[in-house]
mmCIF file of C-alpha atoms in Angstrom:
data_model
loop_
_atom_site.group_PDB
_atom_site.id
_atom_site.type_symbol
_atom_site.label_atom_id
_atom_site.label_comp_id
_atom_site.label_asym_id
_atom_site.label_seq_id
_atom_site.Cartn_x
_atom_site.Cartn_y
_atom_site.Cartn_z
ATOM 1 C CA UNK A 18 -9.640 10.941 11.217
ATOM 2 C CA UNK A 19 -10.336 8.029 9.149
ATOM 3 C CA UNK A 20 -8.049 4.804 10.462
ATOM 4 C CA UNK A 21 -8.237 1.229 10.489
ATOM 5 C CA UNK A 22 -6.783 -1.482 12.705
ATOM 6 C CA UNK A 23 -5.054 -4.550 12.004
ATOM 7 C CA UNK A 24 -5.876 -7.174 15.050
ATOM 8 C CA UNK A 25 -2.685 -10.137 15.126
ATOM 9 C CA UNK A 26 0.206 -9.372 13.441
ATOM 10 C CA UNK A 27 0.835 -13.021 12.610
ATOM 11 C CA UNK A 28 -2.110 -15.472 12.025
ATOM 12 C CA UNK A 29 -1.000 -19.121 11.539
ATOM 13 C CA UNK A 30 -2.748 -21.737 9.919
ATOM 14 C CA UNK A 31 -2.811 -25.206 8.348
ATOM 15 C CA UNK A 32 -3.205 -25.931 4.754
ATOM 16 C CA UNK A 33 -7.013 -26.458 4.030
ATOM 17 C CA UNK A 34 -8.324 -24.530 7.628
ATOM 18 C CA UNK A 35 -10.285 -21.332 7.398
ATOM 19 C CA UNK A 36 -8.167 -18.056 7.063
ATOM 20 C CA UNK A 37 -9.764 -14.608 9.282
ATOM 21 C CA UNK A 38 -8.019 -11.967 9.254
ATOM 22 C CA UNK A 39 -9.495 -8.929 10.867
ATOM 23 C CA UNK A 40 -9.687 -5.457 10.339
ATOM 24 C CA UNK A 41 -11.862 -2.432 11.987
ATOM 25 C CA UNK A 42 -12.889 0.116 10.594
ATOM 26 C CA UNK A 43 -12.872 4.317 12.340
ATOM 27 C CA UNK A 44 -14.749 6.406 10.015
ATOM 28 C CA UNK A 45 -17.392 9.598 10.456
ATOM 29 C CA UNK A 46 -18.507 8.967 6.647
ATOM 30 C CA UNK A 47 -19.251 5.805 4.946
ATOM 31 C CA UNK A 48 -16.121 4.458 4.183
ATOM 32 C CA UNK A 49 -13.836 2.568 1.056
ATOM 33 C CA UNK A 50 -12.105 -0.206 2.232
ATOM 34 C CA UNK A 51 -9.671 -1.930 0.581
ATOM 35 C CA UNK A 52 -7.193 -5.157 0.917
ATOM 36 C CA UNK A 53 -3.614 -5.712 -0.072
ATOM 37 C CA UNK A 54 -1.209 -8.685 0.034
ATOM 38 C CA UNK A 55 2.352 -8.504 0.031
ATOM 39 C CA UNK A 56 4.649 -11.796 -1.021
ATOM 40 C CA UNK A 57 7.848 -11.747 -0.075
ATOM 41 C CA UNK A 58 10.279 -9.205 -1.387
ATOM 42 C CA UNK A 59 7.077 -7.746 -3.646
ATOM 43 C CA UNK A 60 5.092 -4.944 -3.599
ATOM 44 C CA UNK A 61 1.675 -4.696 -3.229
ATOM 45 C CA UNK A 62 -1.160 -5.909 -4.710
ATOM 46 C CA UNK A 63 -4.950 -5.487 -4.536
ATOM 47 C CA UNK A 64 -6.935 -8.507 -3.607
ATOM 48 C CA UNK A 65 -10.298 -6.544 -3.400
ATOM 49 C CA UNK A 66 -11.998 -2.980 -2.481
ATOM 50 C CA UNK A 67 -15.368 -2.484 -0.943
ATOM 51 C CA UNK A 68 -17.277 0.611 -2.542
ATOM 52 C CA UNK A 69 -20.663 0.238 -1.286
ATOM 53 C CA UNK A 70 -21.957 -1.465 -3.745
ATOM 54 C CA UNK A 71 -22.287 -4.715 -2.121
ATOM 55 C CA UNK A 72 -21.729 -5.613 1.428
ATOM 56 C CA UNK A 73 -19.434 -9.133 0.892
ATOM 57 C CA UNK A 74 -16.823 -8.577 -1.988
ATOM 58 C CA UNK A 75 -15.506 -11.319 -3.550
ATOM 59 C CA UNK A 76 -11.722 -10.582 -4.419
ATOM 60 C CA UNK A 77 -8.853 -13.026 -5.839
ATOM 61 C CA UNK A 78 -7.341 -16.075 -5.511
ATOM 62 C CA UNK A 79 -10.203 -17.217 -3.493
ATOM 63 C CA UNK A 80 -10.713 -14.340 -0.706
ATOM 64 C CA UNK A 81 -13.826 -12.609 0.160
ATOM 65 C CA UNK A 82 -14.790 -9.714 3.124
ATOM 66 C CA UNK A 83 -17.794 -8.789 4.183
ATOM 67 C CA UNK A 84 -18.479 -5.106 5.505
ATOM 68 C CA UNK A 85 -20.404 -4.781 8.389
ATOM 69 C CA UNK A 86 -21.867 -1.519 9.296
ATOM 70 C CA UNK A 87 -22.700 -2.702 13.150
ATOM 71 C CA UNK A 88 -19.396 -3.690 14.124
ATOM 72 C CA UNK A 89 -17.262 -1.372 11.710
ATOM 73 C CA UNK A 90 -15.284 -4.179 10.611
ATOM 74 C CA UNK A 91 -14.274 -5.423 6.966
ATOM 75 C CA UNK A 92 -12.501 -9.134 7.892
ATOM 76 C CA UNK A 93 -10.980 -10.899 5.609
ATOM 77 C CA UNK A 94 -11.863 -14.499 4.700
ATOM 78 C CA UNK A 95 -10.746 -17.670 3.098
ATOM 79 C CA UNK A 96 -12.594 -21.151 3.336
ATOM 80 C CA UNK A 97 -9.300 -23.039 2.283
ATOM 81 C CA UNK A 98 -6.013 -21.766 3.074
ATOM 82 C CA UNK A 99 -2.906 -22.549 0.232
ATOM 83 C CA UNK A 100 0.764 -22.693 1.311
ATOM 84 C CA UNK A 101 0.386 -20.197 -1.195
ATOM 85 C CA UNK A 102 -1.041 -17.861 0.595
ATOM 86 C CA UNK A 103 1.295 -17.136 3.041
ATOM 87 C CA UNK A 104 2.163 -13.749 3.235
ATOM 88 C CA UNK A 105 1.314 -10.366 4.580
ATOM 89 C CA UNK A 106 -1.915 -8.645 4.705
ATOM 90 C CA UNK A 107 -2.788 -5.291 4.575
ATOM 91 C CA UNK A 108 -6.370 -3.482 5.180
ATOM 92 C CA UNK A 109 -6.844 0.199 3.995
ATOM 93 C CA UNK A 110 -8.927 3.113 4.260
ATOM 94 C CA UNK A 111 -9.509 5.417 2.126
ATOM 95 C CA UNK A 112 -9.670 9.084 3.710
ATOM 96 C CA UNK A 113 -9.544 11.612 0.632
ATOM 97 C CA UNK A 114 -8.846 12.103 -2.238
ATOM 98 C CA UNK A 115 -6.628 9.856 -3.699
ATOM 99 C CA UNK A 116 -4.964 8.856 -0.218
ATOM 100 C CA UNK A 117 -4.857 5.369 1.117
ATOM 101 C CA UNK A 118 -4.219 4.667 4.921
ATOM 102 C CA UNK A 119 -2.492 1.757 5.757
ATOM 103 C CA UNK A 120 -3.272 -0.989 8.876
ATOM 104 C CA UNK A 121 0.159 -2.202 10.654
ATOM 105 C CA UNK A 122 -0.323 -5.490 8.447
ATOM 106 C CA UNK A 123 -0.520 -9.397 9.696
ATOM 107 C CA UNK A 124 1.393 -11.896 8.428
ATOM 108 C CA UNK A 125 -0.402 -15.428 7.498
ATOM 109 C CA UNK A 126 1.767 -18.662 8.183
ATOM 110 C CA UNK A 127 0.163 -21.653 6.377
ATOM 111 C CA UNK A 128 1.946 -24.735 7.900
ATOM 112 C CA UNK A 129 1.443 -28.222 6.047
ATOM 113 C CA UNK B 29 3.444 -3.775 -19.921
ATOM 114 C CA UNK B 30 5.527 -3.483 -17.035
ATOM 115 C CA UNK B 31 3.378 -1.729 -14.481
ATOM 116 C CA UNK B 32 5.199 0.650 -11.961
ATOM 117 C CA UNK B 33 8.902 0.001 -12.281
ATOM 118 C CA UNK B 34 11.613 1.296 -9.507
ATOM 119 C CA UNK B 35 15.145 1.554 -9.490
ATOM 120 C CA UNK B 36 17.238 0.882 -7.749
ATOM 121 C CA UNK B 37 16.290 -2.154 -6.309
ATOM 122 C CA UNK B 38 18.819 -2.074 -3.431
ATOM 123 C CA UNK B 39 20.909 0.851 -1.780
ATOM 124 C CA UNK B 40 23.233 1.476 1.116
ATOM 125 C CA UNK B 41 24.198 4.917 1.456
ATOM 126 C CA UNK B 42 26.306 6.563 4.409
ATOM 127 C CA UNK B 43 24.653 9.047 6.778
ATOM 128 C CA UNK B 44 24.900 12.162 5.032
ATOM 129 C CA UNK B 45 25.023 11.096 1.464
ATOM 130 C CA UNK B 46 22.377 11.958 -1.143
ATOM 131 C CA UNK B 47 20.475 9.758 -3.665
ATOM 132 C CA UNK B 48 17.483 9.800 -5.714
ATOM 133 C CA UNK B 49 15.050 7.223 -5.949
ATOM 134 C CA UNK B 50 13.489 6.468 -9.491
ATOM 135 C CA UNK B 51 9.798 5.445 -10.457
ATOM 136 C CA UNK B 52 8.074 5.253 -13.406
ATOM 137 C CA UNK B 53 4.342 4.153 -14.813
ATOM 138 C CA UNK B 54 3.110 2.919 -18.656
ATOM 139 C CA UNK B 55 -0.577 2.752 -17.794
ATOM 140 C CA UNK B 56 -0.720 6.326 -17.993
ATOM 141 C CA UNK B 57 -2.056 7.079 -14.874
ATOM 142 C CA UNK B 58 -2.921 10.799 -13.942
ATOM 143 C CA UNK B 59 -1.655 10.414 -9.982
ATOM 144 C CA UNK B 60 1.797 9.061 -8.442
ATOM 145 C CA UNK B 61 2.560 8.293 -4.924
ATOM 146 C CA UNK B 62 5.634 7.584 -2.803
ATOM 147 C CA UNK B 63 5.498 5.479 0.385
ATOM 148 C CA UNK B 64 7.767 3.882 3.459
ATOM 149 C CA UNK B 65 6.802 1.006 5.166
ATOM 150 C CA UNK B 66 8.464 -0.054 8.393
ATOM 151 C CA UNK B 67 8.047 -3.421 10.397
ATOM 152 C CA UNK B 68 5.054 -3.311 12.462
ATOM 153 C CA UNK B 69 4.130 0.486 10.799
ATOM 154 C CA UNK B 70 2.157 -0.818 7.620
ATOM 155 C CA UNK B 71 2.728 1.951 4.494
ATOM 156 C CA UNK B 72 3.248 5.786 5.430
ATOM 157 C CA UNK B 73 2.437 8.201 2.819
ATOM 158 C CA UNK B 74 5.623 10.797 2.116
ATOM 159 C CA UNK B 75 4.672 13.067 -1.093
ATOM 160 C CA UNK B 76 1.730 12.247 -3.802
ATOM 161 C CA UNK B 77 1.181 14.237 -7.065
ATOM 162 C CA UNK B 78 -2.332 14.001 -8.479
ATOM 163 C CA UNK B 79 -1.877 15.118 -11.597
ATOM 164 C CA UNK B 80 1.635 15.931 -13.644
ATOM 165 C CA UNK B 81 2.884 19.554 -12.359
ATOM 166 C CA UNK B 82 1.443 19.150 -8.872
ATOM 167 C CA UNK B 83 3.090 17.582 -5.486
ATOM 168 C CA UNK B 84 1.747 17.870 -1.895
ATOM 169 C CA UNK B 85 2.886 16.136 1.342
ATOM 170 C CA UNK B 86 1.634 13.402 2.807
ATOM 171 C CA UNK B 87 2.181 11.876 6.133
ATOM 172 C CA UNK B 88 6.025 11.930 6.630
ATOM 173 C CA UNK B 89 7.561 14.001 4.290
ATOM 174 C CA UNK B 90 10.161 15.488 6.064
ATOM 175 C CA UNK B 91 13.878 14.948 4.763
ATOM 176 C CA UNK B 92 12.392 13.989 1.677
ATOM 177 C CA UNK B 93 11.622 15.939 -1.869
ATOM 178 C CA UNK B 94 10.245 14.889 -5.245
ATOM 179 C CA UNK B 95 9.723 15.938 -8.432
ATOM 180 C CA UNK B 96 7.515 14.771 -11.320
ATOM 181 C CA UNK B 97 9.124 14.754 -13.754
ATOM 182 C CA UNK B 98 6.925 14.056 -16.346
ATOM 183 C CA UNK B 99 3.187 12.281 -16.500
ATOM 184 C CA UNK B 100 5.137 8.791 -16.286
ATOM 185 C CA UNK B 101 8.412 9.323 -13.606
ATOM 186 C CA UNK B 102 7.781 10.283 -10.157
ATOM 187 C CA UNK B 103 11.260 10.571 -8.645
ATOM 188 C CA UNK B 104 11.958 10.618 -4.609
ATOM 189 C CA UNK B 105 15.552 12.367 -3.280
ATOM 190 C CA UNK B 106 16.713 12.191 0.099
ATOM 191 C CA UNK B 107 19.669 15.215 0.144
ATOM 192 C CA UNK B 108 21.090 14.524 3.398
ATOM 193 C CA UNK B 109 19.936 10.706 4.256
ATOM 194 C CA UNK B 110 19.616 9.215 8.072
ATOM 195 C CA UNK B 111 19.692 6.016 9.791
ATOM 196 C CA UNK B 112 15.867 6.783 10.465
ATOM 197 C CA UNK B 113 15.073 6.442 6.906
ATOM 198 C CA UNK B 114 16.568 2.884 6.392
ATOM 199 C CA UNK B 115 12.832 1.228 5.129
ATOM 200 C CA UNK B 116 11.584 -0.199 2.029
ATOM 201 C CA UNK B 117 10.548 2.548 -0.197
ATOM 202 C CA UNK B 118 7.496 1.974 -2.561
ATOM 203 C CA UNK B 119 5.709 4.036 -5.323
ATOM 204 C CA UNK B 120 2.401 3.723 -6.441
ATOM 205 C CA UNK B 121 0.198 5.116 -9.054
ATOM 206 C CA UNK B 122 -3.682 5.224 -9.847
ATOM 207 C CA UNK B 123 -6.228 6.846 -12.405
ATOM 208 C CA UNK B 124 -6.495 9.989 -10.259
ATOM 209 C CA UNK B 125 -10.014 9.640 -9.744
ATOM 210 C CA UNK B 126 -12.569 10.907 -7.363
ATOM 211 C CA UNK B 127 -14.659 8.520 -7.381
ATOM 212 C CA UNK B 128 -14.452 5.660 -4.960
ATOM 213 C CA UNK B 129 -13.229 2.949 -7.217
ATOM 214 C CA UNK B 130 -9.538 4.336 -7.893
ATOM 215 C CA UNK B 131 -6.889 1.960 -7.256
ATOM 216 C CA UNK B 132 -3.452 2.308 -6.607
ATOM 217 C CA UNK B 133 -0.683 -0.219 -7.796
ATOM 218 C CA UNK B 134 2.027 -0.339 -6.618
ATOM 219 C CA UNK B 135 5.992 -1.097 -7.946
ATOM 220 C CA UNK B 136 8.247 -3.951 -6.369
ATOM 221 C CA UNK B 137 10.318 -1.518 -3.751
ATOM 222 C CA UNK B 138 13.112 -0.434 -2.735
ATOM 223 C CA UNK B 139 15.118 -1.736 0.036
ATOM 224 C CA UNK B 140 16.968 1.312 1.667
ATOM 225 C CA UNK B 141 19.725 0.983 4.197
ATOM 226 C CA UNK B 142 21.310 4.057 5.578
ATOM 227 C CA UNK B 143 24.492 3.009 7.928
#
């Protein structure tokens, strides 16, 4: 079955330092990859999906992942983390039709 | 255009008591979802309907039902509700497409607490 996994559920940084969040990948078929943030007391909302077309995806608000076959992983990046960024993260799989599986989530802390 | 709307935003219920949980989409989107999340559980599927008339189960669907009503309201009931389903219920809806690039989006939530 088609999973992912969320390493850290909290990753804290300071304003301006690189974000990572990570995220593997478990998948028999080439997979769709997608991910999520969630502000506080929102729901979700996409920040970008990887569809094979291109191996780094450039999403919003300044985040980018690149998939990598070799070490099944899709992490999440950010060369300049905002005080706005803080909140939670989700990766996803996609493992049929129309369903979305969901990594545990980490939670970004941007301290000034 | 408001998106995916729910309602209510906020419930407490007693164990035992009923409720239904209303959402509904203007982008006219073909497939609807309903989903829990828990702390340190990420999003669980419960029921999805791909197309208006349809429903099927997803991950954790028991103790819940729902009906679609229409191609716009996806509605969730819990008959007899539990402490274990105190969460933060969210619905979602997408194109309905098979090919890779369908997204779901997803409405603001609603915070459930069953005493």
């Amino acid at each position: 079955a088609q999973s992912v996994t969320q390493l850290g559920s909290h990753v804290s940084v300071s304003e301006g330092a690189l974000v990572l969040l990570r995220c593997n990948y478990s998948s028999s078929v080439p997979p769709y990859l997608f991910w999520y943030v969630q502000y506080p007391n929102q729901g979700l909302q996409l920040l970008l999906k990887y569809t094979s077309a291109a191996t780094l995806v450039k999403g919003i608000n300044g985040f980018e992942a690149e998939f990598k076959k070799s070490e099944t992983s899709f992490h999440l990046t950010k060369p300049s983390a905002h005080m706005s960024d803080a909140a939670e993260y989700f990766c996803a799989v996609r493992t049929g039709f129309q369903k979305l599986v969901f990594g545990t989530g980490t939670r970004l802390l941007v301290s000034p | 255009n408001a998106g995916v709307t729910q309602t209510p935003k906020f419930q407490v219920l007693k164990t035992g008591q009923s409720m239904t949980l209303q959402c509904a989409q203007d982008m006219n989107h073909n497939s609807m979802y309903w989903y829990r999340q828990d702390p340190g559980m990420g999003l669980r599927l419960i029921y999805y309907s791909a197309s208006e008339g349809t429903t099927d189960k997803g991950e954790v669907p028991n103790g819940y039902n729902v009906s679609r009503l229409n191609k716009r309201e996806f509605s969730l009931r819990l008959e007899s509700a539990a402490p274990s389903q105190t969460s933060v219920y969210f619905c979602a809806s997408s194109e309905g497409l098979e090919r890779s690039t369908d997204t779901q989006y997803f409405g603001p939530g609603t915070r459930l607490t069953v005493l």
